[in-house]
Amino acid sequence: MTKPLKFYDIPANLKDDEGPSHRAWSPNTWRVRYALNIKRIAYQTTWIDFPDIEAEMQKLGVPTTTVLAGKALYTVPTIYDPNTNRAVTDSQKIIEYIEEQYPDKLSLIPPYTRGLQAAFVDTHFQSLSMGAFLLLVPSILSACSARGLEHFRRTREPLFGGTRLEDAELQGESRAVAISKFIDELGVIDRAISTNGGKAMFLTGDILSNADVNLAAVLTWVLRLGGSESDLWRGISAAHGGRWVKYMDAFEPYRSVP
Ligand SMILES: N[C@@H](CCC(=O)N[C@@H](CS)C(=O)NCC(=O)O)C(=O)O
């Protein structure tokens, strides 16, 4: 029998009205969590806070994935598969791994779409998540534990020339411009989805793909951290005929946090 995978994720502080499933907040880990949930691959979450990631990843023997301000970082998502005794880090490598290792499960990378999907992820996931970061700063800080926050500041503030992260949040006119830019980028994706015709909801028509999982992961981050009343989510939900509210509803069945 296949044993459940171990899935490493960073826990968020919970607000009073939030249930345990709100512990999952990172856009990067949601990319893999959605993929595992959609593919119905059994897994168990291991929560790990920012300052503990490096030592645990070194124990697992996985490499760093990211360089921030000249420093190589160990990151999550990471999985450990007890069925193969393999640990894999980096969201897109994990998705490739589970596609190959569990070929009997629904595929998120249908034939001939690999290159196009990778191009979508490299462009839109990256720029949407960068854009959202500067709009979500205060909520990201309050999602961190005290230890996590200290680590987050130490690794992120150098990116802003040492500015305190609270001061990096966009305000006023520059905030309005960044929100419009984010929504305009979603407009490009809205037009791409529309070319599928009919009632197609996803980039790959009626079926879900890795590109859609990546997009849903960013929107989940925006909605969960910013909240449904935030200026950013209000703008998104009013745009493109309500496409993104329906889009998020379509991912609801895949939002469990085991
Ligand atoms: N390219 C990586 C990026 C993962 C990433 O940046 N993860 C963040 C959490 S959202 C992390 O673990 N950061 C560790 C740190 O800041 O020390 C992926 O796709 O998995």
Short mmCIF file of C-alpha atoms and ligand atoms in Angstrom, two decimals:
data_model
loop_
_atom_site.label_atom_id
_atom_site.label_comp_id
_atom_site.label_asym_id
_atom_site.label_seq_id
_atom_site.Cartn_x
_atom_site.Cartn_y
_atom_site.Cartn_z
CA MET A 1 0.00 0.00 0.00
CA THR A 2 1.22 3.52 -0.82
CA LYS A 3 2.30 5.41 2.29
CA PRO A 4 1.38 9.10 2.70
CA LEU A 5 3.98 11.66 1.65
CA LYS A 6 5.42 14.08 4.18
CA PHE A 7 4.72 17.64 3.03
CA TYR A 8 6.59 20.57 4.62
CA ASP A 9 4.71 23.87 4.94
CA ILE A 10 5.06 27.10 6.95
CA PRO A 11 2.29 27.73 9.51
CA ALA A 12 0.51 31.09 9.71
CA ASN A 13 -0.64 32.64 12.96
CA LEU A 14 -4.40 32.22 13.03
CA LYS A 15 -6.81 35.13 13.47
CA ASP A 16 -9.74 34.56 15.89
CA ASP A 17 -12.22 33.69 13.14
CA GLU A 18 -9.92 31.32 11.25
CA GLY A 19 -9.95 27.52 11.34
CA PRO A 20 -6.91 25.22 11.13
CA SER A 21 -7.02 25.12 7.32
CA HIS A 22 -5.99 28.81 7.38
CA ARG A 23 -2.59 27.73 8.66
CA ALA A 24 -1.57 27.26 5.03
CA TRP A 25 -0.76 30.64 3.49
CA SER A 26 2.36 30.51 1.35
CA PRO A 27 1.75 30.83 -2.40
CA ASN A 28 4.68 28.51 -3.03
CA THR A 29 3.41 25.71 -0.84
CA TRP A 30 -0.17 26.11 -2.14
CA ARG A 31 1.15 25.24 -5.61
CA VAL A 32 2.07 21.77 -4.35
CA ARG A 33 -0.81 21.37 -1.89
CA TYR A 34 -3.34 22.00 -4.67
CA ALA A 35 -1.50 19.56 -6.94
CA LEU A 36 -1.50 16.83 -4.25
CA ASN A 37 -5.18 17.43 -3.43
CA ILE A 38 -6.27 17.44 -7.09
CA LYS A 39 -4.25 14.31 -7.83
CA ARG A 40 -5.58 12.66 -4.65
CA ILE A 41 -2.13 11.71 -3.43
CA ALA A 42 -2.21 11.00 0.32
CA TYR A 43 0.05 13.22 2.41
CA GLN A 44 0.49 14.63 5.87
CA THR A 45 1.61 18.20 6.55
CA THR A 46 4.67 18.79 8.70
CA TRP A 47 4.60 22.42 9.85
CA ILE A 48 7.98 24.09 9.98
CA ASP A 49 8.73 27.70 10.82
CA PHE A 50 11.14 29.86 8.75
CA PRO A 51 14.14 29.61 11.12
CA ASP A 52 13.94 25.79 11.22
CA ILE A 53 13.80 25.17 7.46
CA GLU A 54 17.55 25.18 6.78
CA ALA A 55 18.50 22.50 9.33
CA GLU A 56 15.60 20.23 8.37
CA MET A 57 16.33 20.52 4.64
CA GLN A 58 20.00 19.77 5.25
CA LYS A 59 18.93 16.64 7.16
CA LEU A 60 16.79 15.62 4.19
CA GLY A 61 19.74 16.26 1.86
CA VAL A 62 17.91 18.62 -0.53
CA PRO A 63 19.61 21.65 -2.13
CA THR A 64 18.89 25.36 -1.70
CA THR A 65 16.41 26.66 -4.32
CA THR A 66 16.53 30.43 -4.08
CA VAL A 67 19.03 33.24 -3.76
CA LEU A 68 17.80 36.31 -1.86
CA ALA A 69 20.10 39.32 -1.54
CA GLY A 70 23.10 37.10 -2.33
CA LYS A 71 22.21 34.40 0.21
CA ALA A 72 21.22 30.88 -0.88
CA LEU A 73 18.06 29.74 0.92
CA TYR A 74 16.61 26.34 1.69
CA THR A 75 12.88 26.55 1.12
CA VAL A 76 9.54 24.83 1.36
CA PRO A 77 7.56 23.30 -0.23
CA THR A 78 9.56 20.12 0.15
CA ILE A 79 8.25 16.57 0.23
CA TYR A 80 9.63 13.32 1.56
CA ASP A 81 8.24 10.24 -0.14
CA PRO A 82 8.60 7.17 2.15
CA ASN A 83 7.65 4.91 -0.78
CA THR A 84 10.81 5.78 -2.68
CA ASN A 85 12.87 7.21 0.21
CA ARG A 86 13.28 10.41 -1.83
CA ALA A 87 13.08 14.03 -0.72
CA VAL A 88 12.32 16.68 -3.34
CA THR A 89 12.33 20.46 -2.91
CA ASP A 90 11.08 23.30 -5.16
CA SER A 91 7.41 23.42 -6.12
CA GLN A 92 7.82 22.76 -9.84
CA LYS A 93 10.31 19.92 -9.30
CA ILE A 94 7.91 18.34 -6.81
CA ILE A 95 5.06 18.55 -9.31
CA GLU A 96 7.26 16.93 -11.98
CA TYR A 97 8.23 14.24 -9.47
CA ILE A 98 4.67 13.32 -8.48
CA GLU A 99 3.61 13.29 -12.14
CA GLU A 100 6.33 10.75 -12.93
CA GLN A 101 6.11 8.72 -9.75
CA TYR A 102 2.32 8.42 -9.65
CA PRO A 103 1.32 8.06 -13.33
CA ASP A 104 -2.00 6.41 -12.43
CA LYS A 105 -3.22 9.71 -10.91
CA LEU A 106 -4.84 12.52 -12.88
CA SER A 107 -2.12 14.39 -14.80
CA LEU A 108 -1.65 18.15 -14.42
CA ILE A 109 0.77 18.20 -17.34
CA PRO A 110 -1.13 16.73 -20.30
CA PRO A 111 0.90 15.74 -23.39
CA TYR A 112 2.59 18.58 -25.32
CA THR A 113 1.67 21.25 -22.73
CA ARG A 114 4.85 21.05 -20.62
CA GLY A 115 6.73 23.92 -22.33
CA LEU A 116 3.74 26.26 -22.48
CA GLN A 117 2.87 25.60 -18.87
CA ALA A 118 6.45 26.23 -17.77
CA ALA A 119 6.42 29.53 -19.70
CA PHE A 120 3.18 30.53 -17.97
CA VAL A 121 4.61 29.75 -14.54
CA ASP A 122 7.90 31.54 -15.21
CA THR A 123 6.16 34.69 -16.36
CA HIS A 124 2.78 35.09 -14.71
CA PHE A 125 3.31 33.26 -11.41
CA GLN A 126 6.52 35.18 -10.84
CA SER A 127 5.22 38.63 -11.71
CA LEU A 128 1.83 38.24 -10.00
CA SER A 129 3.46 37.03 -6.80
CA MET A 130 6.02 39.86 -6.85
CA GLY A 131 3.23 42.36 -7.45
CA ALA A 132 1.08 40.95 -4.65
CA PHE A 133 3.97 40.89 -2.16
CA LEU A 134 4.23 44.68 -1.97
CA LEU A 135 0.47 44.96 -1.53
CA LEU A 136 0.25 42.30 1.17
CA VAL A 137 3.24 43.22 3.34
CA PRO A 138 1.40 43.92 6.65
CA SER A 139 -0.68 40.73 6.41
CA ILE A 140 2.43 38.69 5.64
CA LEU A 141 4.13 40.12 8.72
CA SER A 142 1.18 39.31 10.95
CA ALA A 143 1.01 35.77 9.59
CA CYS A 144 4.57 35.14 10.83
CA SER A 145 5.40 33.89 14.32
CA ALA A 146 7.77 36.09 16.37
CA ARG A 147 10.75 33.86 15.41
CA GLY A 148 9.56 33.66 11.82
CA LEU A 149 9.24 37.42 11.63
CA GLU A 150 12.80 37.97 12.82
CA HIS A 151 14.05 35.59 10.09
CA PHE A 152 11.76 37.12 7.47
CA ARG A 153 13.06 40.62 8.22
CA ARG A 154 16.70 39.50 8.16
CA THR A 155 16.31 37.82 4.76
CA ARG A 156 13.91 40.29 3.07
CA GLU A 157 14.84 43.76 4.30
CA PRO A 158 18.19 43.75 2.40
CA LEU A 159 16.10 43.46 -0.79
CA PHE A 160 14.63 46.87 0.00
CA GLY A 161 17.93 48.50 0.85
CA GLY A 162 17.40 47.85 4.55
CA THR A 163 13.98 49.60 4.67
CA ARG A 164 11.74 48.17 7.39
CA LEU A 165 9.24 45.89 5.69
CA GLU A 166 6.31 47.87 7.12
CA ASP A 167 7.56 50.83 5.09
CA ALA A 168 7.88 48.76 1.91
CA GLU A 169 4.10 48.40 1.63
CA LEU A 170 2.72 50.42 -1.26
CA GLN A 171 0.38 53.24 -0.28
CA GLY A 172 -1.76 55.86 -2.01
CA GLU A 173 -1.23 56.44 -5.72
CA SER A 174 1.54 53.86 -6.12
CA ARG A 175 -0.73 51.27 -4.46
CA ALA A 176 -3.59 52.08 -6.87
CA VAL A 177 -1.19 51.75 -9.80
CA ALA A 178 0.11 48.38 -8.54
CA ILE A 179 -3.44 47.06 -8.08
CA SER A 180 -4.35 48.12 -11.66
CA LYS A 181 -1.20 46.49 -12.97
CA PHE A 182 -2.04 43.24 -11.15
CA ILE A 183 -5.58 43.27 -12.54
CA ASP A 184 -4.35 44.11 -16.07
CA GLU A 185 -2.11 41.07 -15.93
CA LEU A 186 -5.09 38.95 -14.89
CA GLY A 187 -6.83 40.50 -17.92
CA VAL A 188 -4.24 38.91 -20.21
CA ILE A 189 -4.97 35.54 -18.59
CA ASP A 190 -8.73 36.15 -18.77
CA ARG A 191 -8.43 36.64 -22.53
CA ALA A 192 -6.32 33.50 -22.84
CA ILE A 193 -8.92 31.44 -20.96
CA SER A 194 -11.71 32.92 -23.12
CA THR A 195 -10.03 31.64 -26.29
CA ASN A 196 -10.99 28.15 -25.11
CA GLY A 197 -14.59 29.10 -25.86
CA GLY A 198 -17.79 27.84 -24.27
CA LYS A 199 -17.87 27.68 -20.49
CA ALA A 200 -14.19 26.78 -20.15
CA MET A 201 -12.92 28.00 -16.78
CA PHE A 202 -9.26 27.11 -16.96
CA LEU A 203 -6.23 27.82 -19.10
CA THR A 204 -6.45 24.23 -20.25
CA GLY A 205 -10.18 24.44 -20.97
CA ASP A 206 -12.36 22.16 -18.85
CA ILE A 207 -9.47 20.31 -17.27
CA LEU A 208 -7.14 21.55 -14.58
CA SER A 209 -3.44 21.89 -15.23
CA ASN A 210 -0.31 22.91 -13.40
CA ALA A 211 -0.55 26.43 -14.87
CA ASP A 212 -4.00 26.84 -13.30
CA VAL A 213 -2.73 25.44 -10.00
CA ASN A 214 0.00 28.10 -9.95
CA LEU A 215 -2.48 30.87 -10.67
CA ALA A 216 -4.90 29.62 -8.02
CA ALA A 217 -2.02 29.50 -5.51
CA VAL A 218 -1.32 33.24 -5.95
CA LEU A 219 -5.00 34.13 -5.74
CA THR A 220 -5.39 31.97 -2.63
CA TRP A 221 -2.53 33.87 -1.00
CA VAL A 222 -4.09 37.21 -1.93
CA LEU A 223 -7.52 36.22 -0.65
CA ARG A 224 -6.41 34.46 2.53
CA LEU A 225 -3.90 37.04 3.68
CA GLY A 226 -5.47 40.22 2.33
CA GLY A 227 -9.04 39.09 3.01
CA SER A 228 -12.15 39.45 0.87
CA GLU A 229 -12.61 43.09 1.91
CA SER A 230 -9.12 44.20 0.87
CA ASP A 231 -8.76 46.76 -1.93
CA LEU A 232 -6.84 44.20 -3.98
CA TRP A 233 -9.43 41.42 -3.72
CA ARG A 234 -12.32 43.82 -4.27
CA GLY A 235 -10.65 44.94 -7.51
CA ILE A 236 -9.96 41.39 -8.61
CA SER A 237 -13.44 40.11 -7.84
CA ALA A 238 -15.11 42.96 -9.77
CA ALA A 239 -12.90 42.44 -12.85
CA HIS A 240 -13.46 40.31 -15.94
CA GLY A 241 -17.12 39.49 -15.36
CA GLY A 242 -16.46 37.93 -11.96
CA ARG A 243 -14.17 35.31 -13.52
CA TRP A 244 -11.84 35.09 -10.52
CA VAL A 245 -14.53 34.51 -7.92
CA LYS A 246 -15.81 31.56 -9.97
CA TYR A 247 -12.23 30.45 -10.53
CA MET A 248 -11.56 30.33 -6.80
CA ASP A 249 -14.87 28.53 -6.20
CA ALA A 250 -13.71 25.84 -8.65
CA PHE A 251 -10.67 25.21 -6.43
CA GLU A 252 -12.70 24.97 -3.22
CA PRO A 253 -12.84 21.12 -3.32
CA TYR A 254 -9.03 21.06 -3.35
CA ARG A 255 -8.40 23.31 -0.38
CA SER A 256 -8.09 20.71 2.36
CA VAL A 257 -5.11 20.86 4.71
CA PRO A 258 -4.50 17.35 6.06
N1 LIG B 1 11.35 28.28 -6.09
C1 LIG B 1 10.85 27.80 -4.82
C2 LIG B 1 10.52 28.98 -3.94
C3 LIG B 1 10.02 28.53 -2.56
C4 LIG B 1 10.05 29.64 -1.53
O1 LIG B 1 10.51 30.76 -1.79
N2 LIG B 1 9.57 29.30 -0.33
C5 LIG B 1 9.62 30.21 0.79
C6 LIG B 1 8.28 30.20 1.51
S1 LIG B 1 7.03 30.99 0.56
C7 LIG B 1 10.63 29.71 1.80
O2 LIG B 1 10.63 28.55 2.15
N3 LIG B 1 11.53 30.57 2.27
C8 LIG B 1 12.52 30.18 3.22
C9 LIG B 1 13.18 31.37 3.85
O3 LIG B 1 12.75 32.49 3.62
O4 LIG B 1 14.12 31.14 4.61
C10 LIG B 1 9.64 26.90 -5.07
O5 LIG B 1 8.98 27.04 -6.12
O6 LIG B 1 9.39 26.00 -4.27
#
